[in-house]
Short mmCIF file of N, CA and C in Angstrom, two decimals:
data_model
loop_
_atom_site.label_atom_id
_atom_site.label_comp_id
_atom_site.label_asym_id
_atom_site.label_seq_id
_atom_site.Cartn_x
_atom_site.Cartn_y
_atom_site.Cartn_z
N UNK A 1 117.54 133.47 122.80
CA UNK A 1 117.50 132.03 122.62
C UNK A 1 116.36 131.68 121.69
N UNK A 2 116.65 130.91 120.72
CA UNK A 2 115.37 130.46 120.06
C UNK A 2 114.66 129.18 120.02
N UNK A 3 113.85 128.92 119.62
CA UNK A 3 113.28 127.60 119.36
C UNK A 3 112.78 126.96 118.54
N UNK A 4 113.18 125.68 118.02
CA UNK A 4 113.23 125.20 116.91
C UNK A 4 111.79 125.26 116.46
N UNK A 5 111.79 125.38 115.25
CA UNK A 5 110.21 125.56 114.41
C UNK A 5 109.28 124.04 114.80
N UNK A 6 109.67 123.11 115.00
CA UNK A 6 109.24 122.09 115.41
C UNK A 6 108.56 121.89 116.88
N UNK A 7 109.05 122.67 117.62
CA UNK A 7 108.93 122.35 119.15
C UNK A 7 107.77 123.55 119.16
N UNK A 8 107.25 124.26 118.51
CA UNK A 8 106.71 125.92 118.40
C UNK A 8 105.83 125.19 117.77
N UNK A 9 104.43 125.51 118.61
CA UNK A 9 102.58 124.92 118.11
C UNK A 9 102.04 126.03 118.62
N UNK A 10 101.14 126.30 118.22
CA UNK A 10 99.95 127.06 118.36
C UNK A 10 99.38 126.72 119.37
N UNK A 11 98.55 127.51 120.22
CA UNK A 11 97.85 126.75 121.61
C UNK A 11 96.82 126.18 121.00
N UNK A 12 96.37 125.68 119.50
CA UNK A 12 95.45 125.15 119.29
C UNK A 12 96.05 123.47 118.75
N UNK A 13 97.42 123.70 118.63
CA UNK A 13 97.49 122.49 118.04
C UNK A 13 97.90 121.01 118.69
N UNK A 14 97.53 119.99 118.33
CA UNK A 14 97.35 118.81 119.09
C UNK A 14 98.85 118.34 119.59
N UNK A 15 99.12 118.33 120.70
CA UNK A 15 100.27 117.85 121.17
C UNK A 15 100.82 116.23 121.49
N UNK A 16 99.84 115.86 121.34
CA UNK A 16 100.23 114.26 121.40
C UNK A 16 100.39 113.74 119.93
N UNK A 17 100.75 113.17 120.13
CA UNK A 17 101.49 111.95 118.73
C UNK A 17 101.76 112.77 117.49
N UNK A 18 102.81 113.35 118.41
CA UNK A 18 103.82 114.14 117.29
C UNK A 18 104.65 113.55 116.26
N UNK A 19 104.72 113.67 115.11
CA UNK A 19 105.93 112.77 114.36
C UNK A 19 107.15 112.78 114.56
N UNK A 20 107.92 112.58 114.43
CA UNK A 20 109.38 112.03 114.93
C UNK A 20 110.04 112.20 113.45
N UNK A 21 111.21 113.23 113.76
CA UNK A 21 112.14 113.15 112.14
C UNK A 21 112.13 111.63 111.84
N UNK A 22 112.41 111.21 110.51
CA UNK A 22 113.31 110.18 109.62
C UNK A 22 112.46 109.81 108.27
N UNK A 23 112.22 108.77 107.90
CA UNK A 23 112.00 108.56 106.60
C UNK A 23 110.84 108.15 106.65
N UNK A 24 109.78 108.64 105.29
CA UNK A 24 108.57 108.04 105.24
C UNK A 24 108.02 107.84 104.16
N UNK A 25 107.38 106.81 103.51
CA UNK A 25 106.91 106.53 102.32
C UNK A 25 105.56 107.53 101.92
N UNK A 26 105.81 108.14 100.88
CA UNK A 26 104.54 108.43 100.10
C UNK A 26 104.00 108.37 99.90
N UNK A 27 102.54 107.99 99.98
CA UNK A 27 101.44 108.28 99.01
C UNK A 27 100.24 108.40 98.80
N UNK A 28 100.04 108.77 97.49
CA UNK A 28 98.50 109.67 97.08
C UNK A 28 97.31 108.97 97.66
N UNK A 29 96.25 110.06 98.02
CA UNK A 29 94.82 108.85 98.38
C UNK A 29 93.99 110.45 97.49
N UNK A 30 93.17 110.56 96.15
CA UNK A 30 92.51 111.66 95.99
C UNK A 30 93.70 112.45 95.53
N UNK A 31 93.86 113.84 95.58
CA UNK A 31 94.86 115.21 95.69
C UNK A 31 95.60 115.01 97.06
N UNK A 32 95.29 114.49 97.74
CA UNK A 32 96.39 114.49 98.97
C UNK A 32 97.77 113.32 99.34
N UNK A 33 98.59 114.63 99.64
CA UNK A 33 99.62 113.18 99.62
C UNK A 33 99.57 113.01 101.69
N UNK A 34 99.90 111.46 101.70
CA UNK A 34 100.46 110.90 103.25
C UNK A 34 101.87 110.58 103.32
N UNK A 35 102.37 110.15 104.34
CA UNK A 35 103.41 109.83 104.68
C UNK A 35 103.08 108.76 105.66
N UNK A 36 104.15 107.90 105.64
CA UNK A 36 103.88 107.04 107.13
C UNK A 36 105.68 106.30 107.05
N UNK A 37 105.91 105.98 108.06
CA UNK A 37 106.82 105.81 108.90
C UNK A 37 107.59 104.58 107.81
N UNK A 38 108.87 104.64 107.29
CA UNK A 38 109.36 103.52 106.37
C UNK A 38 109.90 102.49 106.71
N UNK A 39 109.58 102.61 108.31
CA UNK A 39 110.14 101.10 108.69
C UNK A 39 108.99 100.35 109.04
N UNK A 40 108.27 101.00 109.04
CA UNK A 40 106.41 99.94 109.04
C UNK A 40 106.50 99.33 107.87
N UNK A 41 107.11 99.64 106.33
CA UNK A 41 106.58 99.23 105.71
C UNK A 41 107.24 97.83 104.39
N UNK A 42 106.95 96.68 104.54
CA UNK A 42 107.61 95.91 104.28
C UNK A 42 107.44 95.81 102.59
N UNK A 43 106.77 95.75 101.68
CA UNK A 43 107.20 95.98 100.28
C UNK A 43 105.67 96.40 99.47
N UNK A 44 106.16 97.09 98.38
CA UNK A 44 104.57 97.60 97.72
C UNK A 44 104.64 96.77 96.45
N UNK A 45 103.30 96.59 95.83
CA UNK A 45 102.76 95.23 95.37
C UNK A 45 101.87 96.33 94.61
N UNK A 46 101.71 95.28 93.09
CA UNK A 46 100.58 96.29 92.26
C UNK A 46 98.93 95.63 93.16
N UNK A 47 97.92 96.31 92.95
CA UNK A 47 97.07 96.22 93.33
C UNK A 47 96.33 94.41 92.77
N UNK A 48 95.97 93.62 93.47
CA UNK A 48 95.66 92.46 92.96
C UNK A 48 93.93 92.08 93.43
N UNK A 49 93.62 91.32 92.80
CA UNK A 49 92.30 90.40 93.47
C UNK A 49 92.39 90.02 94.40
N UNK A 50 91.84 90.20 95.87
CA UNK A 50 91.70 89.86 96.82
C UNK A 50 90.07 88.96 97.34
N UNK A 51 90.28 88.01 98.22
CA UNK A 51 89.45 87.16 98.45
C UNK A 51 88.59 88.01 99.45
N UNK A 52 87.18 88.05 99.12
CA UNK A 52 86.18 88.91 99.91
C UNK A 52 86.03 88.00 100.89
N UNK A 53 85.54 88.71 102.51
CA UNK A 53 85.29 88.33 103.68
C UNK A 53 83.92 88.48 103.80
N UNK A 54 83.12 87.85 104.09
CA UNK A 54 81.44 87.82 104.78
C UNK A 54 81.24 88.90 105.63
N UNK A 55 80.55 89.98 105.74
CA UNK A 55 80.00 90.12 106.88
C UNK A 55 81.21 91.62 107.00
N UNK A 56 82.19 91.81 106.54
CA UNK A 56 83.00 92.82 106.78
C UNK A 56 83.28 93.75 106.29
N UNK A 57 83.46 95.26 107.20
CA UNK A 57 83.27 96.48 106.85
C UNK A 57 83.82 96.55 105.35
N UNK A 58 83.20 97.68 104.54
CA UNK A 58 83.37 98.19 103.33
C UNK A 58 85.01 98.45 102.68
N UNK A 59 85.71 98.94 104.17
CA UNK A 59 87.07 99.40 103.86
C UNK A 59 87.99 97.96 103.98
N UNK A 60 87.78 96.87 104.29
CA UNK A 60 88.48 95.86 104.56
C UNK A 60 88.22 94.99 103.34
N UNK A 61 88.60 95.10 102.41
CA UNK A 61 88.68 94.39 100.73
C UNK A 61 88.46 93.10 101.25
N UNK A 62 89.61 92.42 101.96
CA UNK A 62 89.24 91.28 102.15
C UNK A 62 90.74 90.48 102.53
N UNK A 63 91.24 89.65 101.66
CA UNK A 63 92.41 88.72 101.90
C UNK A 63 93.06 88.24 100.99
N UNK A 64 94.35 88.40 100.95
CA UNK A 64 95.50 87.96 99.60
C UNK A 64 96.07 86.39 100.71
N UNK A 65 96.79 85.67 99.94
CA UNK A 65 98.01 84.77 100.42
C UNK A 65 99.29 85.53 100.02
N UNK A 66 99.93 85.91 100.71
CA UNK A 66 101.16 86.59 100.60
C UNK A 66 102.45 85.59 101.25
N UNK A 67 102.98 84.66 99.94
CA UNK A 67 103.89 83.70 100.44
C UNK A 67 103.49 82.86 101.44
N UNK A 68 102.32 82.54 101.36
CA UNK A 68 101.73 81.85 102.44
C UNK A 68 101.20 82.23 103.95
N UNK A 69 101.09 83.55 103.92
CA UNK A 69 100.93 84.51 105.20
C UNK A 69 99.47 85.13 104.48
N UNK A 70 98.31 84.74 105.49
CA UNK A 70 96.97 85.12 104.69
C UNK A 70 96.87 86.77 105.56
N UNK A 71 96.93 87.80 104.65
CA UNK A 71 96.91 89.29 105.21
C UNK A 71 96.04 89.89 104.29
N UNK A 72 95.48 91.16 105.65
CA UNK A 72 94.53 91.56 105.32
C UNK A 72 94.24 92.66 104.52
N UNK A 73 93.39 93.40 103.95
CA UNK A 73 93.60 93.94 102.83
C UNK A 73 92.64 95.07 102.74
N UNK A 74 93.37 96.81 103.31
CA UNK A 74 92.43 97.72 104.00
C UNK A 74 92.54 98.62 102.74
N UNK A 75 91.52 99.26 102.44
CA UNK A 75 91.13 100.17 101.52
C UNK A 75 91.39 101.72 102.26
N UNK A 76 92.41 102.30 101.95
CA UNK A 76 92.38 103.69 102.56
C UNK A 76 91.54 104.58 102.09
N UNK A 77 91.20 104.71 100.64
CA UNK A 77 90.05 105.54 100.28
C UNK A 77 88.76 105.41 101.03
N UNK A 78 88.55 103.94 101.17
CA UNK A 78 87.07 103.79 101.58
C UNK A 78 87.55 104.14 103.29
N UNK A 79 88.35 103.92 103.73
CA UNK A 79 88.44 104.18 105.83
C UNK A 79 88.43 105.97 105.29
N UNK A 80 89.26 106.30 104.48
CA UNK A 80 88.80 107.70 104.72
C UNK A 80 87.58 108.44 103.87
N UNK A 81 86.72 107.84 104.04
CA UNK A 81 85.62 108.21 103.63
C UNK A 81 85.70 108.97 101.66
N UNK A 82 86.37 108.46 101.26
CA UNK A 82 86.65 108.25 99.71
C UNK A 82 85.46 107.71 99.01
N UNK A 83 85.17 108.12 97.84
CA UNK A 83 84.91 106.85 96.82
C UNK A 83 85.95 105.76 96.20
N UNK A 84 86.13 104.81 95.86
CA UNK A 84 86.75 103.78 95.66
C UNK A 84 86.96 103.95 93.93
N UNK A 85 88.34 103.98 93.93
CA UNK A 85 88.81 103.85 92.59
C UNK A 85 90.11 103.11 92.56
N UNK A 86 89.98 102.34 91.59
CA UNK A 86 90.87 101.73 90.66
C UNK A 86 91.57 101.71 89.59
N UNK A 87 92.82 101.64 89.36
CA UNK A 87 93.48 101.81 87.84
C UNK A 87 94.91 101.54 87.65
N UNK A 88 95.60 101.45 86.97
CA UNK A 88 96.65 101.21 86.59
C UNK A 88 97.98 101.47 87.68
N UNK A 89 97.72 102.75 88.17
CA UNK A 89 98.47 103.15 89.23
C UNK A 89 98.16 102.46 90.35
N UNK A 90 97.21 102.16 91.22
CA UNK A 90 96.64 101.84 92.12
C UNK A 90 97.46 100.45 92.57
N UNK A 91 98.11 100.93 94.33
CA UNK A 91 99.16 99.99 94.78
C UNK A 91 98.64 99.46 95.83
N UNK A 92 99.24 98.20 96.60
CA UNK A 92 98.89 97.80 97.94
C UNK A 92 100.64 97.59 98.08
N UNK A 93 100.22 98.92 99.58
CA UNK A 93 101.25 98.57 100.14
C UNK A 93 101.34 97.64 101.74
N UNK A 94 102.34 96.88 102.08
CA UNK A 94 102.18 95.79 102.84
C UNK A 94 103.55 96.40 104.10
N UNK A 95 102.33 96.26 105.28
CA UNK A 95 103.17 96.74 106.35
C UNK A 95 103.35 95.80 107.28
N UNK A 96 104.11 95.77 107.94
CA UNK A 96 104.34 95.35 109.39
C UNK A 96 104.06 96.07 110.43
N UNK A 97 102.75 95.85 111.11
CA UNK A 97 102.40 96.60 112.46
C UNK A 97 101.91 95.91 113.59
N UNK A 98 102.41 96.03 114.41
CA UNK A 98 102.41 95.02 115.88
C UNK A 98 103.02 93.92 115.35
N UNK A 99 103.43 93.13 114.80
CA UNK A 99 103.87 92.00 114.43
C UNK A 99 102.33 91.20 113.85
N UNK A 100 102.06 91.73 112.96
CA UNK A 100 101.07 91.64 111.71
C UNK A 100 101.38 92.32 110.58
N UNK A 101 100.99 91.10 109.26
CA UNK A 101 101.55 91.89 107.92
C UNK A 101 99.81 92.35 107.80
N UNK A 102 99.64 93.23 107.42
CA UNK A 102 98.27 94.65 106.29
C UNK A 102 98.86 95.04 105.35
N UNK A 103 97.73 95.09 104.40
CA UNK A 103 97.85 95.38 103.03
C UNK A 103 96.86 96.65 102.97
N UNK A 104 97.62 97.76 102.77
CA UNK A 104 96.65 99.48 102.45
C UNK A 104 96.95 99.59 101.14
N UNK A 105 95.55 99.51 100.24
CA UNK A 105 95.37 99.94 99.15
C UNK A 105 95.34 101.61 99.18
N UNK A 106 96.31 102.24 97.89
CA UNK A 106 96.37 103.26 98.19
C UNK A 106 96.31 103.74 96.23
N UNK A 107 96.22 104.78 96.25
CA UNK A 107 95.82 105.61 94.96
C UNK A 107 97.47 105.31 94.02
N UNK A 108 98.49 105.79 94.54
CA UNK A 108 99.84 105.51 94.34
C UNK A 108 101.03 106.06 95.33
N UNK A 109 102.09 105.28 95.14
CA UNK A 109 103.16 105.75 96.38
C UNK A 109 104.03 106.50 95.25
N UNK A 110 104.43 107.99 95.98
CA UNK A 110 105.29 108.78 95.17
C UNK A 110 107.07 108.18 95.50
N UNK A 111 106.99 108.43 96.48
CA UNK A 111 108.58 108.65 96.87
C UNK A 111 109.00 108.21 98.37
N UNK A 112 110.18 108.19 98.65
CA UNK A 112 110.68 108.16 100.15
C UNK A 112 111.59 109.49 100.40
N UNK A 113 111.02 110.51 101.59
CA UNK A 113 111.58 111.78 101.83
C UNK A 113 111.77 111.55 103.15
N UNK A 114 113.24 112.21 103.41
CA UNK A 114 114.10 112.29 104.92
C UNK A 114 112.88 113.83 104.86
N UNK A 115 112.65 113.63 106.78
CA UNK A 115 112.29 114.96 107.25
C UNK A 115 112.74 114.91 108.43
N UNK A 116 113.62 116.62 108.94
CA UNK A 116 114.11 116.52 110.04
C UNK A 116 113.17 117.18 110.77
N UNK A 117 113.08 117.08 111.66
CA UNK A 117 112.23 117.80 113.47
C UNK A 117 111.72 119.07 112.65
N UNK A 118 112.59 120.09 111.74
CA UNK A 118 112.46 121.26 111.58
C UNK A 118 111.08 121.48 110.69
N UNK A 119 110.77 120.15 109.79
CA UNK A 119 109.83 119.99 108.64
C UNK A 119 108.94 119.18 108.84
N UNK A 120 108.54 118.90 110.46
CA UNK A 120 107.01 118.16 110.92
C UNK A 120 106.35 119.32 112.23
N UNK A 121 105.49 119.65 111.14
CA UNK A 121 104.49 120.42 112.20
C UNK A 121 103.32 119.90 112.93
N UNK A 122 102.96 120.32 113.98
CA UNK A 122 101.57 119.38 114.47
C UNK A 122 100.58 119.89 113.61
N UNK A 123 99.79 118.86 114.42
CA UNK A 123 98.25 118.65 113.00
C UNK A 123 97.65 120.17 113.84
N UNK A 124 97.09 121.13 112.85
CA UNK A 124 96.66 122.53 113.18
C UNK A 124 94.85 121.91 113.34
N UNK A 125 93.98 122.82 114.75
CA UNK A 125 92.93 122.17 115.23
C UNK A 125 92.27 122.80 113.78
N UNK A 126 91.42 121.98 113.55
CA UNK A 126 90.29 122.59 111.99
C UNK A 126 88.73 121.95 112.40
N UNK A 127 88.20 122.06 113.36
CA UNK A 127 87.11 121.91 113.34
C UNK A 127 86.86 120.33 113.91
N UNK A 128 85.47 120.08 113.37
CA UNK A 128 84.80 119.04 114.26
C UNK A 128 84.77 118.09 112.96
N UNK A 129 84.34 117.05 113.58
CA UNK A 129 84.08 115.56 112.04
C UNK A 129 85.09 115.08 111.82
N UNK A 130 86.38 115.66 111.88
CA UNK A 130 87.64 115.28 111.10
C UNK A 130 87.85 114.03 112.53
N UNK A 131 88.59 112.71 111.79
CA UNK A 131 88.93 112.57 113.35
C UNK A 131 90.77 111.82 112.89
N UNK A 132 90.88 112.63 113.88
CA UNK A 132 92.34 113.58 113.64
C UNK A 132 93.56 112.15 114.72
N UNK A 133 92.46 111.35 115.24
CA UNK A 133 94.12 110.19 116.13
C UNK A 133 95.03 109.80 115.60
N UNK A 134 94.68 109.18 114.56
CA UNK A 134 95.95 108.68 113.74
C UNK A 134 96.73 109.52 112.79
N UNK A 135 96.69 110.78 112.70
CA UNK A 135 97.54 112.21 112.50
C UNK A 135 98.26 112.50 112.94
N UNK A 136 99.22 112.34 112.93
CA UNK A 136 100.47 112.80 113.74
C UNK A 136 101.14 114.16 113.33
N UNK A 137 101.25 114.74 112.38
CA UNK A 137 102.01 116.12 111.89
C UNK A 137 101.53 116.07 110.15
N UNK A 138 102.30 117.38 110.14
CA UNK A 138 102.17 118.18 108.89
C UNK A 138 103.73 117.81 108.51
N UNK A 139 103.63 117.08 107.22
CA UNK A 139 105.34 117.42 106.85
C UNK A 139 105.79 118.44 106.03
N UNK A 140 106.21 119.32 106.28
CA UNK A 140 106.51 120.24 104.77
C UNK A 140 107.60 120.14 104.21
N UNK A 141 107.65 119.74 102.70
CA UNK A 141 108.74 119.89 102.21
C UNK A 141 108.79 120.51 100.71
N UNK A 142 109.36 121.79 101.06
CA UNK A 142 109.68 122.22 99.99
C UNK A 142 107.97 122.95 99.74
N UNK A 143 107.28 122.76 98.94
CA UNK A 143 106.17 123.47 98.20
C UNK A 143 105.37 122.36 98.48
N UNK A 144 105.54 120.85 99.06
CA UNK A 144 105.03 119.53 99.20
C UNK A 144 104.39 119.66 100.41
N UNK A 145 103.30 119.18 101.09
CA UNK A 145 102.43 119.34 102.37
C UNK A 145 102.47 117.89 102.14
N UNK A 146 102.75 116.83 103.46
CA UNK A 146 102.42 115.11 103.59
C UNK A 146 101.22 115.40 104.81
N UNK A 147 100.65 114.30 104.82
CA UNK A 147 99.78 114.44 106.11
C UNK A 147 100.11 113.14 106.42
N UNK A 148 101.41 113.14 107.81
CA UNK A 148 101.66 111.86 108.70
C UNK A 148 100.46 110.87 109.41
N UNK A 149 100.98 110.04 109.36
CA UNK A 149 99.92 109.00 109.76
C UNK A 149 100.60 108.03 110.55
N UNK A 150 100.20 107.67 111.62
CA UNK A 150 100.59 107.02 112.92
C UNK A 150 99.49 105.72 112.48
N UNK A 151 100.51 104.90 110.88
CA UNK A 151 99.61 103.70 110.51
C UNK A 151 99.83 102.59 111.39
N UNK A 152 100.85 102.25 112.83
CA UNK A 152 100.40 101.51 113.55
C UNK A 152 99.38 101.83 114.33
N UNK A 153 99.06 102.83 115.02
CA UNK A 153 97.51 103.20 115.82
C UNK A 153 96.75 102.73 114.69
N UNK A 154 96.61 103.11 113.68
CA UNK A 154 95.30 103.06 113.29
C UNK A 154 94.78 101.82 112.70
N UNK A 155 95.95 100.74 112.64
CA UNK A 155 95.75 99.39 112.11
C UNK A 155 95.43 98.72 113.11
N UNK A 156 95.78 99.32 114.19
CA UNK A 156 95.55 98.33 115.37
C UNK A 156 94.61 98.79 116.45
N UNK A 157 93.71 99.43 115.91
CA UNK A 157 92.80 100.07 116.80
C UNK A 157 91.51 99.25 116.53
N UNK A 158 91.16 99.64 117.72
CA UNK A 158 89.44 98.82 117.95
C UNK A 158 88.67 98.83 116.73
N UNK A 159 88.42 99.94 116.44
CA UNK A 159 87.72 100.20 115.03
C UNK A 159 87.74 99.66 113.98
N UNK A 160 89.38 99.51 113.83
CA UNK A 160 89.60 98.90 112.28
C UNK A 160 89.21 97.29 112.55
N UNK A 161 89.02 96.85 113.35
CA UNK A 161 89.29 95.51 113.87
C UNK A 161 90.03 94.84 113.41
N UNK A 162 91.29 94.50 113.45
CA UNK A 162 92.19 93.72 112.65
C UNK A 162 92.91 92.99 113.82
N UNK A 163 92.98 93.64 114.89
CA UNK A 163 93.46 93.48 116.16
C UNK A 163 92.53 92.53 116.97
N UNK A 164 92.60 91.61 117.59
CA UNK A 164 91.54 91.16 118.30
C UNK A 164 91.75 91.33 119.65
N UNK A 165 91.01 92.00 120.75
CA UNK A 165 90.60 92.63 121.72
C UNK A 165 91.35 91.27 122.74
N UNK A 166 92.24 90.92 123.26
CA UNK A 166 92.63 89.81 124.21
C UNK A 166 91.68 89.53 125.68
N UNK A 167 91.11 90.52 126.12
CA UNK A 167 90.36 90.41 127.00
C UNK A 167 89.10 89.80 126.73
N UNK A 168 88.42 90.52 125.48
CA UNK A 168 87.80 89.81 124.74
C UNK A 168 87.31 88.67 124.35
N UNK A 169 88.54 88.63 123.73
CA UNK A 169 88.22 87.06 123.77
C UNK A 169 88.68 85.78 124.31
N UNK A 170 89.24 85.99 125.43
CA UNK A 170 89.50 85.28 126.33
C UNK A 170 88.02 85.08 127.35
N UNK A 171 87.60 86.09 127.38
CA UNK A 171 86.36 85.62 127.91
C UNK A 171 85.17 85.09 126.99
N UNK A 172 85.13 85.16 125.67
CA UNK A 172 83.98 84.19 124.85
C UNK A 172 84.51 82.80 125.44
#
């Protein structure tokens, strides 16, 4: 009996928030390509002027009006510890997560690739510093390596603050 290459991890590799076959958008941040889930993601936009926020982290550009929906505007180079570049290529793509539109500035989006169960591996353990939650798998395709990204966790996590804490602030 065998078992599918998908279901088969290493005793080192992270078993929670595995990726799930289907479709995922592309793209570059540096030499590395991502993937993230294509129904998060509602349309990509060339990179524009965004209105700076007071007081807020480095990776959070700031704020567009998008048809009248004021959304926010996250720098993936700078959250992943990047230097910040700009140019011709350089896209914001605009997601839907929790029922919030975000805008992830990204280097450029290549493509949309089907991957089945057989072509998402878990994230392999590599040491300390990396911080690996919002990783979900390895996609391989073909000679292509994606590194999945579970961009609703990570938009909506404490950290990024985009989310506001309900307990929170129900008690201010």
């Amino acid at each position: 009996m065998s078992t599918p290459a998908a279901t088969k991890s290493p005793a080192t590799a992270l078993p929670v928030n595995a990726a799930t076959a289907g479709e995922f958008l592309t793209f570059t941040l540096g030499s590395e390509e991502y993937g993230v889930d294509i129904l998060k993601v509602q349309e990509i936009r060339g990179y524009d002027t965004v209105t700076r926020l007071p007081d807020a982290p480095d990776y959070i550009k700031g704020v567009i009006n998008l048809r009248g929906t004021i959304v926010p505007v996250i720098d993936m180079r700078l959250k992943f510890r990047l230097e910040a570049k700009y140019d011709a290529l350089t896209v914001m793509i605009v997601l839907n997560v929790a029922d919030r539109v975000v805008g992830m500035v990204v280097d450029s989006v290549s493509d949309v690739v089907q991957l089945g169960p057989e072509q998402i591996r878990s994230m392999p353990e590599v040491g300390t510093g990396i911080d690996r939650r919002y990783l979900t798998g390895i996609g391989a395709l073909d000679e292509r390596m994606l590194i999945l990204l579970d961009i609703e966790g990570l938009m909506t996590s404490t950290d990024m603050g985009l989310v506001v804490d309900e307990a929170a602030a129900k008690a201010a």
